[in-house]
Amino acid sequence: MRQSPFWPKQWRQRMRLWWLGKLAHSSVHTITRRNLYLLPTRAGCMLGLTLLVLLVASINFQLNLGFLLTFMLTGAALVSIGIGYRNLLGLQLSLHAPQTQFAGQALRVELRIDNPNRRARYALGVRHYQDDKYSMADVGAQASATVQLAALAQQRGWQPLPAVVVETRFPLGVFRMWTVFRSSENALIYPSPEAHPPPLPLGAADAGMGSSSSLRAASGEFDGVRGYRRGDPLKLVVWKKAASAMATEMGTGSSHFVVRDNQHQAQQDLWLDASRCGLAEREAQLSRLTAWVLAADQQGLRYGLRIQTGRGEITPDTGAEHRLACLRALALA
């Protein structure tokens, strides 16, 4: 959209931020007459100027048909205001953040639009408060619609969800009706994983065990494995070995599967320690630990996390919940 030379972009941004600071946060935003705003569009301004010229010409030349055309167009424009208001009134808006987001990536949020009314809503434009690009959506009678928006996740930790504008120019496009929604929810942003991290450190047993690990973490293979037995949990299956065995020999027996031996589990605990990752800068340490957590989880390793020496630690475990717990600790460190 072309910017007006009489309204610089910096002034527009300052006015938007000032106006945004006046709005309250809420988990669900219901559009009412108190939070619905109206301004003519460029087409509306041109229509108003045209109607003024028609009115002056009709008065000057006593044109009855000119009066008729002027008042008919004026009435249609005024009626469109009521139709546009009804197109937005009563809609309920809510924002939802995804579970996993990393700093430096696009923060993808979902805007849910609920229409409890029996009238369908048309030509709804959705955008970020500081953006000018719209995503269009229609909402059926007593139905819902979901619109995905993307914003940059700038830093780790808790980050507020971006303010959202929902507007319509329905039906004639001569007036713009809009509302601004500031969600009270926050998104947890994890540290950005290092692009090319070194291999995982060799696994070591806890200090109280006094023995070293036989884990080869870089390849994801384990010593101390045995054949699969009926009743063994699937999380102990070494899937890489099973896949290679299935590729070389066709068969359906359970002899293809091997599992980690629980007798060696204490020696297979991998500790990811910030003090031993080889970096001094704090954010670089968290970035490398994030990459290691993702790599260890992808390989199915049993790992623990130490972010600061002498403070709390996350004991070794596996699974999606353990991965999210480690990423959360890294984000809030």
mmCIF file of C-alpha atoms in Angstrom:
data_model
loop_
_atom_site.group_PDB
_atom_site.id
_atom_site.type_symbol
_atom_site.label_atom_id
_atom_site.label_comp_id
_atom_site.label_asym_id
_atom_site.label_seq_id
_atom_site.Cartn_x
_atom_site.Cartn_y
_atom_site.Cartn_z
ATOM 1 C CA MET A 1 0.000 0.000 0.000
ATOM 2 C CA ARG A 2 1.407 3.399 -0.986
ATOM 3 C CA GLN A 3 2.297 5.649 1.950
ATOM 4 C CA SER A 4 1.151 9.247 1.962
ATOM 5 C CA PRO A 5 4.008 11.810 1.871
ATOM 6 C CA PHE A 6 2.119 13.921 4.432
ATOM 7 C CA TRP A 7 1.986 11.050 6.952
ATOM 8 C CA PRO A 8 5.504 9.571 7.356
ATOM 9 C CA LYS A 9 5.893 5.927 8.270
ATOM 10 C CA GLN A 10 7.638 6.775 11.563
ATOM 11 C CA TRP A 11 4.671 8.848 12.684
ATOM 12 C CA ARG A 12 2.290 6.046 11.782
ATOM 13 C CA GLN A 13 4.272 3.553 13.878
ATOM 14 C CA ARG A 14 4.417 5.933 16.856
ATOM 15 C CA MET A 15 0.694 6.548 16.714
ATOM 16 C CA ARG A 16 0.005 2.827 16.470
ATOM 17 C CA LEU A 17 2.201 2.040 19.474
ATOM 18 C CA TRP A 18 0.615 4.849 21.497
ATOM 19 C CA TRP A 19 -2.875 3.631 20.647
ATOM 20 C CA LEU A 20 -1.920 0.008 21.358
ATOM 21 C CA GLY A 21 -0.758 0.955 24.839
ATOM 22 C CA LYS A 22 -4.247 2.259 25.637
ATOM 23 C CA LEU A 23 -5.907 -1.106 24.972
ATOM 24 C CA ALA A 24 -6.485 -3.725 27.645
ATOM 25 C CA HIS A 25 -5.423 -7.376 27.440
ATOM 26 C CA SER A 26 -7.959 -10.192 27.451
ATOM 27 C CA SER A 27 -8.025 -13.922 26.786
ATOM 28 C CA VAL A 28 -11.200 -13.710 24.651
ATOM 29 C CA HIS A 29 -12.202 -10.601 22.700
ATOM 30 C CA THR A 30 -15.876 -10.058 21.951
ATOM 31 C CA ILE A 31 -16.556 -7.356 19.365
ATOM 32 C CA THR A 32 -19.036 -4.770 20.639
ATOM 33 C CA ARG A 33 -19.864 -1.185 19.702
ATOM 34 C CA ARG A 34 -17.403 0.023 22.356
ATOM 35 C CA ASN A 35 -14.385 -1.549 20.645
ATOM 36 C CA LEU A 36 -15.429 -1.197 16.986
ATOM 37 C CA TYR A 37 -14.043 1.714 14.998
ATOM 38 C CA LEU A 38 -15.014 3.329 11.701
ATOM 39 C CA LEU A 39 -13.253 5.448 9.082
ATOM 40 C CA PRO A 40 -13.871 6.039 5.363
ATOM 41 C CA THR A 41 -11.504 4.378 2.927
ATOM 42 C CA ARG A 42 -9.843 6.125 -0.014
ATOM 43 C CA ALA A 43 -12.729 4.979 -2.178
ATOM 44 C CA GLY A 44 -15.126 6.382 0.419
ATOM 45 C CA CYS A 45 -13.358 9.745 0.402
ATOM 46 C CA MET A 46 -13.535 9.865 -3.388
ATOM 47 C CA LEU A 47 -17.229 8.959 -3.238
ATOM 48 C CA GLY A 48 -17.870 11.756 -0.758
ATOM 49 C CA LEU A 49 -16.075 14.256 -2.973
ATOM 50 C CA THR A 50 -18.058 13.063 -5.991
ATOM 51 C CA LEU A 51 -21.338 13.380 -4.111
ATOM 52 C CA LEU A 52 -20.419 16.909 -3.070
ATOM 53 C CA VAL A 53 -19.720 17.885 -6.696
ATOM 54 C CA LEU A 54 -23.018 16.292 -7.778
ATOM 55 C CA LEU A 55 -24.912 18.146 -5.083
ATOM 56 C CA VAL A 56 -23.386 21.524 -6.019
ATOM 57 C CA ALA A 57 -24.044 20.924 -9.725
ATOM 58 C CA SER A 58 -27.640 19.851 -9.061
ATOM 59 C CA ILE A 59 -28.286 22.948 -6.976
ATOM 60 C CA ASN A 60 -26.649 25.215 -9.527
ATOM 61 C CA PHE A 61 -28.461 23.805 -12.566
ATOM 62 C CA GLN A 62 -31.664 22.672 -10.806
ATOM 63 C CA LEU A 63 -31.256 19.035 -11.918
ATOM 64 C CA ASN A 64 -33.907 16.858 -10.334
ATOM 65 C CA LEU A 65 -32.259 13.691 -11.601
ATOM 66 C CA GLY A 66 -28.981 14.951 -10.126
ATOM 67 C CA PHE A 67 -30.645 15.317 -6.722
ATOM 68 C CA LEU A 68 -32.085 11.808 -7.063
ATOM 69 C CA LEU A 69 -28.720 10.273 -7.939
ATOM 70 C CA THR A 70 -26.932 12.169 -5.162
ATOM 71 C CA PHE A 71 -29.374 11.148 -2.420
ATOM 72 C CA MET A 72 -29.581 7.544 -3.635
ATOM 73 C CA LEU A 73 -25.793 7.131 -3.546
ATOM 74 C CA THR A 74 -25.606 8.865 -0.154
ATOM 75 C CA GLY A 75 -28.287 6.570 1.246
ATOM 76 C CA ALA A 76 -26.521 3.475 -0.092
ATOM 77 C CA ALA A 77 -23.247 4.578 1.532
ATOM 78 C CA LEU A 78 -24.971 5.202 4.887
ATOM 79 C CA VAL A 79 -26.756 1.846 4.759
ATOM 80 C CA SER A 80 -23.410 0.122 4.117
ATOM 81 C CA ILE A 81 -22.212 1.395 7.500
ATOM 82 C CA GLY A 82 -24.936 -0.558 9.297
ATOM 83 C CA ILE A 83 -24.288 -3.669 7.220
ATOM 84 C CA GLY A 84 -20.557 -3.463 7.954
ATOM 85 C CA TYR A 85 -21.182 -3.094 11.681
ATOM 86 C CA ARG A 86 -23.464 -6.120 11.690
ATOM 87 C CA ASN A 87 -20.765 -8.040 9.851
ATOM 88 C CA LEU A 88 -18.429 -7.696 12.856
ATOM 89 C CA LEU A 89 -20.637 -7.261 15.915
ATOM 90 C CA GLY A 90 -20.792 -10.292 18.205
ATOM 91 C CA LEU A 91 -17.744 -12.124 16.853
ATOM 92 C CA GLN A 92 -15.514 -13.719 19.485
ATOM 93 C CA LEU A 93 -11.740 -13.783 18.953
ATOM 94 C CA SER A 94 -9.123 -15.906 20.695
ATOM 95 C CA LEU A 95 -5.407 -16.434 20.031
ATOM 96 C CA HIS A 96 -3.559 -19.713 20.519
ATOM 97 C CA ALA A 97 0.217 -20.142 20.470
ATOM 98 C CA PRO A 98 1.895 -23.355 19.280
ATOM 99 C CA GLN A 99 3.727 -25.566 21.729
ATOM 100 C CA THR A 100 7.213 -25.405 20.209
ATOM 101 C CA GLN A 101 8.866 -22.225 18.937
ATOM 102 C CA PHE A 102 12.531 -21.270 18.749
ATOM 103 C CA ALA A 103 14.074 -17.800 18.800
ATOM 104 C CA GLY A 104 14.792 -16.353 15.379
ATOM 105 C CA GLN A 105 12.030 -18.367 13.719
ATOM 106 C CA ALA A 106 8.501 -17.418 12.761
ATOM 107 C CA LEU A 107 6.095 -17.445 15.691
ATOM 108 C CA ARG A 108 2.992 -18.975 14.143
ATOM 109 C CA VAL A 109 -0.191 -18.271 16.064
ATOM 110 C CA GLU A 110 -3.763 -19.218 15.306
ATOM 111 C CA LEU A 111 -6.627 -16.747 15.532
ATOM 112 C CA ARG A 112 -9.957 -18.460 16.121
ATOM 113 C CA ILE A 113 -13.055 -16.522 15.046
ATOM 114 C CA ASP A 114 -16.345 -17.776 16.527
ATOM 115 C CA ASN A 115 -19.655 -16.629 15.090
ATOM 116 C CA PRO A 116 -22.520 -17.407 17.523
ATOM 117 C CA ASN A 117 -25.049 -15.590 15.322
ATOM 118 C CA ARG A 118 -27.253 -17.040 12.597
ATOM 119 C CA ARG A 119 -25.867 -14.602 10.027
ATOM 120 C CA ALA A 120 -22.797 -15.491 8.008
ATOM 121 C CA ARG A 121 -19.892 -13.033 8.095
ATOM 122 C CA TYR A 122 -18.062 -12.161 4.902
ATOM 123 C CA ALA A 123 -14.768 -10.573 3.810
ATOM 124 C CA LEU A 124 -13.036 -10.443 7.195
ATOM 125 C CA GLY A 125 -9.477 -9.175 6.939
ATOM 126 C CA VAL A 126 -6.990 -10.315 9.612
ATOM 127 C CA ARG A 127 -3.499 -8.894 10.103
ATOM 128 C CA HIS A 128 -0.911 -8.033 12.724
ATOM 129 C CA TYR A 129 -1.274 -4.603 14.251
ATOM 130 C CA GLN A 130 2.061 -3.419 12.792
ATOM 131 C CA ASP A 131 1.542 -5.069 9.384
ATOM 132 C CA ASP A 132 -0.414 -4.018 6.292
ATOM 133 C CA LYS A 133 -0.926 -7.443 4.676
ATOM 134 C CA TYR A 134 -4.280 -9.131 5.245
ATOM 135 C CA SER A 135 -5.465 -12.716 5.357
ATOM 136 C CA MET A 136 -9.093 -12.951 4.284
ATOM 137 C CA ALA A 137 -11.686 -15.272 5.822
ATOM 138 C CA ASP A 138 -15.416 -15.915 5.810
ATOM 139 C CA VAL A 139 -17.274 -17.343 8.814
ATOM 140 C CA GLY A 140 -20.512 -19.234 8.352
ATOM 141 C CA ALA A 141 -23.590 -18.953 10.538
ATOM 142 C CA GLN A 142 -22.938 -20.403 14.013
ATOM 143 C CA ALA A 143 -19.546 -21.627 12.835
ATOM 144 C CA SER A 144 -15.866 -20.970 13.449
ATOM 145 C CA ALA A 145 -12.856 -20.159 11.308
ATOM 146 C CA THR A 146 -9.134 -20.294 12.017
ATOM 147 C CA VAL A 147 -6.577 -17.925 10.515
ATOM 148 C CA GLN A 148 -2.827 -18.508 10.890
ATOM 149 C CA LEU A 149 -0.531 -15.546 11.431
ATOM 150 C CA ALA A 150 3.254 -15.404 11.640
ATOM 151 C CA ALA A 151 5.466 -13.014 13.597
ATOM 152 C CA LEU A 152 9.182 -13.098 14.367
ATOM 153 C CA ALA A 153 10.143 -14.700 17.690
ATOM 154 C CA GLN A 154 12.925 -12.300 18.627
ATOM 155 C CA GLN A 155 14.276 -13.688 21.899
ATOM 156 C CA ARG A 156 13.922 -16.628 24.250
ATOM 157 C CA GLY A 157 11.606 -16.664 27.252
ATOM 158 C CA TRP A 158 8.016 -15.590 27.593
ATOM 159 C CA GLN A 159 6.904 -13.387 24.708
ATOM 160 C CA PRO A 160 3.453 -11.760 24.431
ATOM 161 C CA LEU A 161 1.365 -12.721 21.456
ATOM 162 C CA PRO A 162 1.125 -9.970 18.829
ATOM 163 C CA ALA A 163 -1.884 -7.680 18.687
ATOM 164 C CA VAL A 164 -4.313 -8.575 15.914
ATOM 165 C CA VAL A 165 -6.590 -6.388 13.795
ATOM 166 C CA VAL A 166 -9.833 -7.796 12.371
ATOM 167 C CA GLU A 167 -11.566 -5.505 9.904
ATOM 168 C CA THR A 168 -14.103 -5.492 7.101
ATOM 169 C CA ARG A 169 -14.974 -3.209 4.209
ATOM 170 C CA PHE A 170 -18.078 -5.159 3.334
ATOM 171 C CA PRO A 171 -20.274 -4.523 1.387
ATOM 172 C CA LEU A 172 -19.259 -1.498 -0.753
ATOM 173 C CA GLY A 173 -15.683 -0.869 0.357
ATOM 174 C CA VAL A 174 -16.301 2.808 1.130
ATOM 175 C CA PHE A 175 -16.015 2.459 4.932
ATOM 176 C CA ARG A 176 -13.527 0.502 7.000
ATOM 177 C CA MET A 177 -14.726 -1.046 10.289
ATOM 178 C CA TRP A 178 -12.125 -2.671 12.533
ATOM 179 C CA THR A 179 -11.277 -3.850 16.038
ATOM 180 C CA VAL A 180 -7.941 -4.505 17.788
ATOM 181 C CA PHE A 181 -7.388 -7.601 19.958
ATOM 182 C CA ARG A 182 -4.541 -7.779 22.527
ATOM 183 C CA SER A 183 -4.314 -11.282 23.941
ATOM 184 C CA SER A 184 -3.269 -11.837 27.546
ATOM 185 C CA GLU A 185 -1.589 -15.144 26.652
ATOM 186 C CA ASN A 186 2.159 -15.514 26.180
ATOM 187 C CA ALA A 187 4.232 -17.876 24.073
ATOM 188 C CA LEU A 188 7.290 -19.636 25.482
ATOM 189 C CA ILE A 189 10.205 -19.182 23.071
ATOM 190 C CA TYR A 190 13.054 -21.676 23.307
ATOM 191 C CA PRO A 191 16.684 -20.695 22.576
ATOM 192 C CA SER A 192 17.732 -20.921 18.967
ATOM 193 C CA PRO A 193 19.570 -24.245 18.413
ATOM 194 C CA GLU A 194 23.132 -23.983 17.184
ATOM 195 C CA ALA A 195 23.285 -24.450 13.423
ATOM 196 C CA HIS A 196 26.256 -26.839 13.347
ATOM 197 C CA PRO A 197 26.840 -28.148 16.880
ATOM 198 C CA PRO A 198 29.685 -30.551 17.724
ATOM 199 C CA PRO A 199 28.865 -34.229 18.394
ATOM 200 C CA LEU A 200 27.138 -35.125 21.621
ATOM 201 C CA PRO A 201 29.537 -35.518 24.561
ATOM 202 C CA LEU A 202 30.374 -39.022 25.678
ATOM 203 C CA GLY A 203 27.806 -40.246 28.174
ATOM 204 C CA ALA A 204 29.026 -40.536 31.742
ATOM 205 C CA ALA A 205 27.423 -42.103 34.748
ATOM 206 C CA ASP A 206 26.423 -39.905 37.629
ATOM 207 C CA ALA A 207 29.187 -38.897 39.983
ATOM 208 C CA GLY A 208 27.850 -41.186 42.672
ATOM 209 C CA MET A 209 28.093 -44.254 40.405
ATOM 210 C CA GLY A 210 31.846 -43.921 39.844
ATOM 211 C CA SER A 211 31.951 -45.665 36.445
ATOM 212 C CA SER A 212 32.223 -44.437 32.838
ATOM 213 C CA SER A 213 29.751 -44.996 30.093
ATOM 214 C CA SER A 214 30.090 -47.280 27.139
ATOM 215 C CA LEU A 215 27.777 -45.113 25.057
ATOM 216 C CA ARG A 216 28.845 -44.021 21.600
ATOM 217 C CA ALA A 217 26.638 -40.912 21.452
ATOM 218 C CA ALA A 218 27.759 -39.623 18.087
ATOM 219 C CA SER A 219 26.383 -42.628 16.210
ATOM 220 C CA GLY A 220 23.436 -43.287 18.500
ATOM 221 C CA GLU A 221 24.514 -46.939 19.114
ATOM 222 C CA PHE A 222 24.801 -48.568 22.523
ATOM 223 C CA ASP A 223 26.919 -51.266 24.070
ATOM 224 C CA GLY A 224 25.127 -53.531 26.540
ATOM 225 C CA VAL A 225 22.246 -54.530 24.287
ATOM 226 C CA ARG A 226 20.386 -57.812 24.103
ATOM 227 C CA GLY A 227 17.746 -59.449 21.976
ATOM 228 C CA TYR A 228 14.132 -58.404 22.249
ATOM 229 C CA ARG A 229 12.040 -60.296 24.793
ATOM 230 C CA ARG A 230 8.302 -60.368 24.937
ATOM 231 C CA GLY A 231 7.080 -57.685 27.330
ATOM 232 C CA ASP A 232 10.047 -55.316 26.875
ATOM 233 C CA PRO A 233 8.889 -51.667 26.570
ATOM 234 C CA LEU A 234 9.167 -50.202 23.087
ATOM 235 C CA LYS A 235 11.148 -47.202 24.341
ATOM 236 C CA LEU A 236 14.111 -49.526 25.009
ATOM 237 C CA VAL A 237 14.229 -50.789 21.407
ATOM 238 C CA VAL A 238 17.317 -49.602 19.488
ATOM 239 C CA TRP A 239 15.494 -48.681 16.289
ATOM 240 C CA LYS A 240 18.607 -47.941 14.242
ATOM 241 C CA LYS A 241 19.860 -51.471 14.686
ATOM 242 C CA ALA A 242 16.403 -52.840 13.938
ATOM 243 C CA ALA A 243 16.159 -50.812 10.725
ATOM 244 C CA SER A 244 19.579 -51.944 9.481
ATOM 245 C CA ALA A 245 18.742 -55.581 10.258
ATOM 246 C CA MET A 246 15.428 -55.367 8.403
ATOM 247 C CA ALA A 247 17.204 -53.846 5.388
ATOM 248 C CA THR A 248 19.719 -56.692 5.113
ATOM 249 C CA GLU A 249 17.473 -59.647 5.917
ATOM 250 C CA MET A 250 13.793 -59.965 5.081
ATOM 251 C CA GLY A 251 11.730 -61.547 7.801
ATOM 252 C CA THR A 252 9.140 -60.974 10.437
ATOM 253 C CA GLY A 253 10.642 -62.528 13.539
ATOM 254 C CA SER A 254 11.481 -60.603 16.686
ATOM 255 C CA SER A 255 15.169 -61.519 16.288
ATOM 256 C CA HIS A 256 15.627 -58.300 14.316
ATOM 257 C CA PHE A 257 14.995 -56.179 17.411
ATOM 258 C CA VAL A 258 17.514 -55.429 20.139
ATOM 259 C CA VAL A 259 16.889 -53.489 23.336
ATOM 260 C CA ARG A 260 19.090 -51.645 25.791
ATOM 261 C CA ASP A 261 20.011 -53.746 28.787
ATOM 262 C CA ASN A 262 18.662 -52.237 32.013
ATOM 263 C CA GLN A 263 21.701 -53.568 33.867
ATOM 264 C CA HIS A 264 23.803 -51.011 32.015
ATOM 265 C CA GLN A 265 21.274 -48.158 32.248
ATOM 266 C CA ALA A 266 23.271 -46.276 34.888
ATOM 267 C CA GLN A 267 26.256 -46.263 32.545
ATOM 268 C CA GLN A 268 24.169 -44.994 29.626
ATOM 269 C CA ASP A 269 22.985 -41.723 31.198
ATOM 270 C CA LEU A 270 24.132 -38.790 29.075
ATOM 271 C CA TRP A 271 24.619 -35.505 30.907
ATOM 272 C CA LEU A 272 24.417 -32.246 28.965
ATOM 273 C CA ASP A 273 26.341 -29.753 31.103
ATOM 274 C CA ALA A 274 26.665 -26.049 30.310
ATOM 275 C CA SER A 275 30.040 -25.844 32.060
ATOM 276 C CA ARG A 276 31.444 -28.557 29.772
ATOM 277 C CA CYS A 277 30.062 -27.486 26.394
ATOM 278 C CA GLY A 278 33.218 -25.530 25.500
ATOM 279 C CA LEU A 279 31.682 -22.050 25.350
ATOM 280 C CA ALA A 280 31.921 -19.090 27.723
ATOM 281 C CA GLU A 281 29.121 -16.830 26.457
ATOM 282 C CA ARG A 282 25.800 -17.567 28.134
ATOM 283 C CA GLU A 283 23.490 -17.427 25.124
ATOM 284 C CA ALA A 284 25.926 -19.514 23.064
ATOM 285 C CA GLN A 285 25.887 -22.174 25.801
ATOM 286 C CA LEU A 286 22.093 -22.293 25.794
ATOM 287 C CA SER A 287 22.049 -22.485 22.000
ATOM 288 C CA ARG A 288 24.427 -25.467 21.984
ATOM 289 C CA LEU A 289 22.563 -27.223 24.784
ATOM 290 C CA THR A 290 19.317 -26.776 22.846
ATOM 291 C CA ALA A 291 20.845 -28.407 19.784
ATOM 292 C CA TRP A 292 22.168 -31.269 21.922
ATOM 293 C CA VAL A 293 18.780 -31.813 23.562
ATOM 294 C CA LEU A 294 17.124 -32.088 20.152
ATOM 295 C CA ALA A 295 19.844 -34.442 18.875
ATOM 296 C CA ALA A 296 19.697 -36.683 21.950
ATOM 297 C CA ASP A 297 15.916 -36.863 21.772
ATOM 298 C CA GLN A 298 16.018 -37.693 18.053
ATOM 299 C CA GLN A 299 18.450 -40.560 18.724
ATOM 300 C CA GLY A 300 16.350 -41.879 21.601
ATOM 301 C CA LEU A 301 19.071 -41.419 24.214
ATOM 302 C CA ARG A 302 18.564 -41.152 27.937
ATOM 303 C CA TYR A 303 19.939 -37.744 28.918
ATOM 304 C CA GLY A 304 19.942 -35.208 31.733
ATOM 305 C CA LEU A 305 20.556 -31.457 31.801
ATOM 306 C CA ARG A 306 22.716 -29.211 33.974
ATOM 307 C CA ILE A 307 22.470 -25.517 33.147
ATOM 308 C CA GLN A 308 24.290 -23.996 36.128
ATOM 309 C CA THR A 309 26.776 -25.640 38.462
ATOM 310 C CA GLY A 310 25.481 -26.059 42.005
ATOM 311 C CA ARG A 311 21.881 -25.338 41.077
ATOM 312 C CA GLY A 312 18.900 -27.418 40.013
ATOM 313 C CA GLU A 313 19.261 -30.088 37.350
ATOM 314 C CA ILE A 314 16.940 -32.282 35.310
ATOM 315 C CA THR A 315 17.551 -35.960 35.925
ATOM 316 C CA PRO A 316 18.119 -38.274 32.939
ATOM 317 C CA ASP A 317 15.045 -39.524 31.135
ATOM 318 C CA THR A 318 13.607 -39.929 27.636
ATOM 319 C CA GLY A 319 10.452 -38.994 25.775
ATOM 320 C CA ALA A 320 8.603 -35.920 24.535
ATOM 321 C CA GLU A 321 7.702 -34.637 28.017
ATOM 322 C CA HIS A 322 11.337 -34.799 29.089
ATOM 323 C CA ARG A 323 12.406 -32.924 25.929
ATOM 324 C CA LEU A 324 9.865 -30.148 26.576
ATOM 325 C CA ALA A 325 10.957 -29.910 30.225
ATOM 326 C CA CYS A 326 14.590 -29.447 29.161
ATOM 327 C CA LEU A 327 13.695 -26.855 26.510
ATOM 328 C CA ARG A 328 11.551 -24.981 29.024
ATOM 329 C CA ALA A 329 14.427 -24.876 31.506
ATOM 330 C CA LEU A 330 16.747 -23.566 28.786
ATOM 331 C CA ALA A 331 14.235 -20.898 27.757
ATOM 332 C CA LEU A 332 13.830 -19.608 31.307
ATOM 333 C CA ALA A 333 17.472 -19.909 32.355
#
